[in-house]
mmCIF file with all atom_site columns, C-alpha atoms in Angstrom:
data_model
loop_
_atom_site.group_PDB
_atom_site.id
_atom_site.type_symbol
_atom_site.label_atom_id
_atom_site.label_alt_id
_atom_site.label_comp_id
_atom_site.label_asym_id
_atom_site.label_entity_id
_atom_site.label_seq_id
_atom_site.pdbx_PDB_ins_code
_atom_site.Cartn_x
_atom_site.Cartn_y
_atom_site.Cartn_z
_atom_site.occupancy
_atom_site.B_iso_or_equiv
_atom_site.pdbx_formal_charge
_atom_site.auth_seq_id
_atom_site.auth_comp_id
_atom_site.auth_asym_id
_atom_site.auth_atom_id
_atom_site.pdbx_PDB_model_num
ATOM 1   C CA . GLU A 1 1   ? 5.772   -19.456 3.773   1.00 91.00 ? 273 GLU A CA 1
ATOM 2   C CA . LYS A 1 2   ? 4.138   -16.062 3.597   1.00 92.00 ? 274 LYS A CA 1
ATOM 3   C CA . GLN A 1 3   ? 3.736   -14.773 0.063   1.00 96.00 ? 275 GLN A CA 1
ATOM 4   C CA . LEU A 1 4   ? 2.498   -11.402 -1.148  1.00 97.00 ? 276 LEU A CA 1
ATOM 5   C CA . VAL A 1 5   ? 2.332   -10.831 -4.895  1.00 98.00 ? 277 VAL A CA 1
ATOM 6   C CA . GLU A 1 6   ? 1.543   -7.419  -6.308  1.00 98.00 ? 278 GLU A CA 1
ATOM 7   C CA . SER A 1 7   ? 0.134   -6.699  -9.743  1.00 98.00 ? 279 SER A CA 1
ATOM 8   C CA . GLY A 1 8   ? -1.587  -3.949  -11.688 1.00 98.00 ? 280 GLY A CA 1
ATOM 9   C CA . GLY A 1 9   ? 1.210   -1.462  -12.106 1.00 98.00 ? 281 GLY A CA 1
ATOM 10  C CA . GLY A 1 10  ? 2.005   0.276   -15.358 1.00 98.00 ? 282 GLY A CA 1
ATOM 11  C CA . MET A 1 11  ? 2.388   3.622   -17.026 1.00 98.00 ? 283 MET A CA 1
ATOM 12  C CA . VAL A 1 12  ? -0.348  6.215   -16.855 1.00 98.00 ? 284 VAL A CA 1
ATOM 13  C CA . GLN A 1 13  ? -0.695  9.903   -17.625 1.00 98.00 ? 285 GLN A CA 1
ATOM 14  C CA . PRO A 1 14  ? -1.118  12.492  -14.876 1.00 98.00 ? 286 PRO A CA 1
ATOM 15  C CA . GLY A 1 15  ? -4.711  12.572  -13.739 1.00 98.00 ? 287 GLY A CA 1
ATOM 16  C CA . GLY A 1 16  ? -5.241  8.939   -14.614 1.00 98.00 ? 288 GLY A CA 1
ATOM 17  C CA . SER A 1 17  ? -6.095  5.948   -12.427 1.00 98.00 ? 289 SER A CA 1
ATOM 18  C CA . LEU A 1 18  ? -4.696  2.523   -11.666 1.00 98.00 ? 290 LEU A CA 1
ATOM 19  C CA . ARG A 1 19  ? -5.769  -0.316  -9.410  1.00 98.00 ? 291 ARG A CA 1
ATOM 20  C CA . LEU A 1 20  ? -3.126  -2.405  -7.734  1.00 98.00 ? 292 LEU A CA 1
ATOM 21  C CA . SER A 1 21  ? -3.715  -5.852  -6.273  1.00 98.00 ? 293 SER A CA 1
ATOM 22  C CA . CYS A 1 22  ? -1.821  -7.824  -3.660  1.00 98.00 ? 294 CYS A CA 1
ATOM 23  C CA . ALA A 1 23  ? -2.562  -11.551 -3.578  1.00 98.00 ? 295 ALA A CA 1
ATOM 24  C CA . CYS A 1 24  ? -1.621  -13.105 -0.239  1.00 97.00 ? 296 CYS A CA 1
ATOM 25  C CA . SER A 1 25  ? -1.023  -16.684 0.811   1.00 96.00 ? 297 SER A CA 1
ATOM 26  C CA . GLY A 1 26  ? 0.749   -18.701 3.482   1.00 96.00 ? 298 GLY A CA 1
ATOM 27  C CA . PHE A 1 27  ? -0.793  -16.873 6.430   1.00 95.00 ? 299 PHE A CA 1
ATOM 28  C CA . ASN A 1 28  ? -4.176  -16.044 7.915   1.00 96.00 ? 300 ASN A CA 1
ATOM 29  C CA . PHE A 1 29  ? -5.102  -13.051 5.759   1.00 96.00 ? 301 PHE A CA 1
ATOM 30  C CA . THR A 1 30  ? -8.275  -12.243 7.688   1.00 96.00 ? 302 THR A CA 1
ATOM 31  C CA . SER A 1 31  ? -6.226  -11.773 10.868  1.00 96.00 ? 303 SER A CA 1
ATOM 32  C CA . ALA A 1 32  ? -3.565  -9.569  9.312   1.00 96.00 ? 304 ALA A CA 1
ATOM 33  C CA . ASP A 1 33  ? -3.300  -5.818  9.010   1.00 96.00 ? 305 ASP A CA 1
ATOM 34  C CA . ILE A 1 34  ? -1.781  -5.019  5.624   1.00 97.00 ? 306 ILE A CA 1
ATOM 35  C CA . ALA A 1 35  ? -0.062  -1.912  4.319   1.00 97.00 ? 307 ALA A CA 1
ATOM 36  C CA . TRP A 1 36  ? 0.985   -0.402  1.022   1.00 98.00 ? 308 TRP A CA 1
ATOM 37  C CA . VAL A 1 37  ? 4.438   1.136   0.858   1.00 97.00 ? 309 VAL A CA 1
ATOM 38  C CA . ARG A 1 38  ? 6.153   2.807   -2.089  1.00 98.00 ? 310 ARG A CA 1
ATOM 39  C CA . GLN A 1 39  ? 9.687   3.703   -2.966  1.00 97.00 ? 311 GLN A CA 1
ATOM 40  C CA . ALA A 1 40  ? 10.634  6.158   -5.652  1.00 96.00 ? 312 ALA A CA 1
ATOM 41  C CA . PRO A 1 41  ? 14.016  5.987   -7.403  1.00 91.00 ? 313 PRO A CA 1
ATOM 42  C CA . GLY A 1 42  ? 16.740  7.460   -5.226  1.00 94.00 ? 314 GLY A CA 1
ATOM 43  C CA . LYS A 1 43  ? 14.422  7.945   -2.256  1.00 96.00 ? 315 LYS A CA 1
ATOM 44  C CA . GLY A 1 44  ? 13.607  6.062   0.917   1.00 95.00 ? 316 GLY A CA 1
ATOM 45  C CA . PRO A 1 45  ? 10.425  4.054   1.384   1.00 96.00 ? 317 PRO A CA 1
ATOM 46  C CA . GLU A 1 46  ? 7.198   5.941   2.038   1.00 96.00 ? 318 GLU A CA 1
ATOM 47  C CA . TRP A 1 47  ? 4.206   4.486   3.807   1.00 96.00 ? 319 TRP A CA 1
ATOM 48  C CA . VAL A 1 48  ? 1.056   4.863   1.694   1.00 97.00 ? 320 VAL A CA 1
ATOM 49  C CA . SER A 1 49  ? -1.816  3.235   3.543   1.00 97.00 ? 321 SER A CA 1
ATOM 50  C CA . THR A 1 50  ? -2.870  0.574   6.016   1.00 97.00 ? 322 THR A CA 1
ATOM 51  C CA . ILE A 1 51  ? -6.047  -1.428  6.321   1.00 97.00 ? 323 ILE A CA 1
ATOM 52  C CA . TRP A 1 52  ? -6.899  -3.185  9.533   1.00 96.00 ? 324 TRP A CA 1
ATOM 53  C CA . THR A 1 53  ? -8.672  -6.521  9.835   1.00 96.00 ? 325 THR A CA 1
ATOM 54  C CA . ASP A 1 54  ? -11.904 -4.684  10.695  1.00 94.00 ? 326 ASP A CA 1
ATOM 55  C CA . GLY A 1 55  ? -11.683 -2.642  7.507   1.00 95.00 ? 327 GLY A CA 1
ATOM 56  C CA . ARG A 1 56  ? -10.565 0.647   8.997   1.00 97.00 ? 328 ARG A CA 1
ATOM 57  C CA . THR A 1 57  ? -8.141  2.495   6.722   1.00 97.00 ? 329 THR A CA 1
ATOM 58  C CA . PHE A 1 58  ? -5.355  4.992   7.253   1.00 96.00 ? 330 PHE A CA 1
ATOM 59  C CA . TYR A 1 59  ? -3.565  7.059   4.614   1.00 97.00 ? 331 TYR A CA 1
ATOM 60  C CA . GLY A 1 60  ? -0.448  9.120   4.235   1.00 95.00 ? 332 GLY A CA 1
ATOM 61  C CA . ASP A 1 61  ? -0.969  12.836  3.710   1.00 95.00 ? 333 ASP A CA 1
ATOM 62  C CA . SER A 1 62  ? 0.332   12.722  0.138   1.00 96.00 ? 334 SER A CA 1
ATOM 63  C CA . VAL A 1 63  ? -2.348  10.251  -1.007  1.00 97.00 ? 335 VAL A CA 1
ATOM 64  C CA . GLN A 1 64  ? -5.250  11.106  1.298   1.00 97.00 ? 336 GLN A CA 1
ATOM 65  C CA . GLY A 1 65  ? -8.369  11.757  -0.771  1.00 97.00 ? 337 GLY A CA 1
ATOM 66  C CA . ARG A 1 66  ? -6.913  10.221  -3.936  1.00 98.00 ? 338 ARG A CA 1
ATOM 67  C CA . PHE A 1 67  ? -6.111  6.605   -3.001  1.00 98.00 ? 339 PHE A CA 1
ATOM 68  C CA . ILE A 1 68  ? -8.467  3.997   -1.564  1.00 98.00 ? 340 ILE A CA 1
ATOM 69  C CA . THR A 1 69  ? -7.350  0.784   0.114   1.00 98.00 ? 341 THR A CA 1
ATOM 70  C CA . SER A 1 70  ? -9.688  -2.185  0.368   1.00 98.00 ? 342 SER A CA 1
ATOM 71  C CA . ARG A 1 71  ? -9.524  -5.884  1.024   1.00 97.00 ? 343 ARG A CA 1
ATOM 72  C CA . ASP A 1 72  ? -11.440 -8.960  -0.106  1.00 97.00 ? 344 ASP A CA 1
ATOM 73  C CA . ASN A 1 73  ? -11.050 -11.556 2.613   1.00 96.00 ? 345 ASN A CA 1
ATOM 74  C CA . ALA A 1 74  ? -12.731 -14.230 0.480   1.00 97.00 ? 346 ALA A CA 1
ATOM 75  C CA . LYS A 1 75  ? -9.969  -13.814 -2.096  1.00 97.00 ? 347 LYS A CA 1
ATOM 76  C CA . ASN A 1 76  ? -7.100  -13.086 0.322   1.00 98.00 ? 348 ASN A CA 1
ATOM 77  C CA . THR A 1 77  ? -6.420  -9.981  -1.722  1.00 98.00 ? 349 THR A CA 1
ATOM 78  C CA . LEU A 1 78  ? -5.636  -6.365  -0.934  1.00 97.00 ? 350 LEU A CA 1
ATOM 79  C CA . TYR A 1 79  ? -6.321  -3.533  -3.359  1.00 98.00 ? 351 TYR A CA 1
ATOM 80  C CA . LEU A 1 80  ? -5.130  0.019   -3.877  1.00 98.00 ? 352 LEU A CA 1
ATOM 81  C CA . GLN A 1 81  ? -7.290  2.206   -6.100  1.00 98.00 ? 353 GLN A CA 1
ATOM 82  C CA . MET A 1 82  ? -5.208  5.170   -7.176  1.00 98.00 ? 354 MET A CA 1
ATOM 83  C CA . ASN A 1 83  ? -6.996  8.167   -8.669  1.00 98.00 ? 355 ASN A CA 1
ATOM 84  C CA . ASN A 1 84  ? -5.830  11.545  -9.925  1.00 98.00 ? 356 ASN A CA 1
ATOM 85  C CA . LEU A 1 85  ? -2.294  10.241  -10.197 1.00 98.00 ? 357 LEU A CA 1
ATOM 86  C CA . LYS A 1 86  ? 0.585   12.684  -10.128 1.00 98.00 ? 358 LYS A CA 1
ATOM 87  C CA . VAL A 1 87  ? 4.133   12.474  -11.424 1.00 97.00 ? 359 VAL A CA 1
ATOM 88  C CA . ASP A 1 88  ? 5.299   12.302  -7.798  1.00 97.00 ? 360 ASP A CA 1
ATOM 89  C CA . ASP A 1 89  ? 3.360   9.047   -7.369  1.00 98.00 ? 361 ASP A CA 1
ATOM 90  C CA . THR A 1 90  ? 5.895   7.294   -9.600  1.00 98.00 ? 362 THR A CA 1
ATOM 91  C CA . ALA A 1 91  ? 7.425   4.507   -7.507  1.00 98.00 ? 363 ALA A CA 1
ATOM 92  C CA . LEU A 1 92  ? 7.688   0.796   -6.848  1.00 98.00 ? 364 LEU A CA 1
ATOM 93  C CA . TYR A 1 93  ? 4.610   -0.121  -4.802  1.00 98.00 ? 365 TYR A CA 1
ATOM 94  C CA . TYR A 1 94  ? 4.613   -3.119  -2.510  1.00 97.00 ? 366 TYR A CA 1
ATOM 95  C CA . CYS A 1 95  ? 2.323   -4.558  0.113   1.00 97.00 ? 367 CYS A CA 1
ATOM 96  C CA . ALA A 1 96  ? 3.478   -5.730  3.506   1.00 97.00 ? 368 ALA A CA 1
ATOM 97  C CA . THR A 1 97  ? 2.071   -7.167  6.676   1.00 95.00 ? 369 THR A CA 1
ATOM 98  C CA . THR A 1 98  ? 2.141   -4.610  9.455   1.00 95.00 ? 370 THR A CA 1
ATOM 99  C CA . ASN A 1 99  ? 1.554   -4.340  13.179  1.00 92.00 ? 371 ASN A CA 1
ATOM 100 C CA . GLY A 1 100 ? 1.903   -0.620  13.769  1.00 87.00 ? 372 GLY A CA 1
ATOM 101 C CA . LEU A 1 101 ? 0.923   2.864   12.677  1.00 88.00 ? 373 LEU A CA 1
ATOM 102 C CA . GLY A 1 102 ? 4.135   4.661   13.538  1.00 86.00 ? 374 GLY A CA 1
ATOM 103 C CA . SER A 1 103 ? 4.354   6.081   10.043  1.00 87.00 ? 375 SER A CA 1
ATOM 104 C CA . TYR A 1 104 ? 0.807   7.418   10.357  1.00 88.00 ? 376 TYR A CA 1
ATOM 105 C CA . TYR A 1 105 ? 1.215   8.988   13.769  1.00 87.00 ? 377 TYR A CA 1
ATOM 106 C CA . TYR A 1 106 ? 4.716   10.410  13.358  1.00 86.00 ? 378 TYR A CA 1
ATOM 107 C CA . GLY A 1 107 ? 4.801   11.272  9.657   1.00 81.00 ? 379 GLY A CA 1
ATOM 108 C CA . SER A 1 108 ? 8.036   9.432   8.935   1.00 84.00 ? 380 SER A CA 1
ATOM 109 C CA . PHE A 1 109 ? 8.643   5.891   7.747   1.00 90.00 ? 381 PHE A CA 1
ATOM 110 C CA . HIS A 1 110 ? 8.888   3.384   10.612  1.00 89.00 ? 382 HIS A CA 1
ATOM 111 C CA . PRO A 1 111 ? 10.424  0.237   9.111   1.00 90.00 ? 383 PRO A CA 1
ATOM 112 C CA . GLU A 1 112 ? 9.880   -1.748  12.299  1.00 90.00 ? 384 GLU A CA 1
ATOM 113 C CA . ASP A 1 113 ? 6.130   -1.662  11.581  1.00 92.00 ? 385 ASP A CA 1
ATOM 114 C CA . PHE A 1 114 ? 6.450   -3.718  8.385   1.00 93.00 ? 386 PHE A CA 1
ATOM 115 C CA . HIS A 1 115 ? 7.287   -7.368  8.035   1.00 93.00 ? 387 HIS A CA 1
ATOM 116 C CA . SER A 1 116 ? 6.670   -9.784  5.176   1.00 94.00 ? 388 SER A CA 1
ATOM 117 C CA . ARG A 1 117 ? 6.472   -7.978  1.834   1.00 95.00 ? 389 ARG A CA 1
ATOM 118 C CA . GLY A 1 118 ? 6.125   -8.658  -1.851  1.00 96.00 ? 390 GLY A CA 1
ATOM 119 C CA . GLN A 1 119 ? 8.471   -7.821  -4.716  1.00 96.00 ? 391 GLN A CA 1
ATOM 120 C CA . GLY A 1 120 ? 6.425   -4.839  -5.777  1.00 97.00 ? 392 GLY A CA 1
ATOM 121 C CA . THR A 1 121 ? 4.831   -3.491  -8.924  1.00 98.00 ? 393 THR A CA 1
ATOM 122 C CA . GLN A 1 122 ? 6.087   -0.424  -10.773 1.00 98.00 ? 394 GLN A CA 1
ATOM 123 C CA . VAL A 1 123 ? 3.852   2.597   -11.260 1.00 98.00 ? 395 VAL A CA 1
ATOM 124 C CA . THR A 1 124 ? 5.029   5.308   -13.619 1.00 98.00 ? 396 THR A CA 1
ATOM 125 C CA . VAL A 1 125 ? 3.095   8.542   -14.043 1.00 98.00 ? 397 VAL A CA 1
ATOM 126 C CA . SER A 1 126 ? 4.281   10.520  -17.014 1.00 97.00 ? 398 SER A CA 1
ATOM 127 C CA . SER A 1 127 ? 2.943   12.612  -19.846 1.00 95.00 ? 399 SER A CA 1
#
């Protein structure tokens, strides 16, 4: 059974930083492209970033230059370093296996690109 477990969320002031983790098990992590997706209250899901198996990364326009996605294949873990956080970054963040970049190329969320996902970790940015 595929499992993805996020951690690291919390409350932070605008301009602050957080690092999220996504521990994966039950599948071949080194062969999987993984994405971060977020969903703010009352809004639809928003693709945040994707990291391919070869380490290449892709980011949504709203986080480009502020967020960094990385992976540690030895630990089967995905990370999201979030810097210069804004109030609009407040959302439930979850990781998911992915096999497409529709959200990246077309600028709108493509749910068909995302498959197994975790329960998410809450990030709240507030002064």
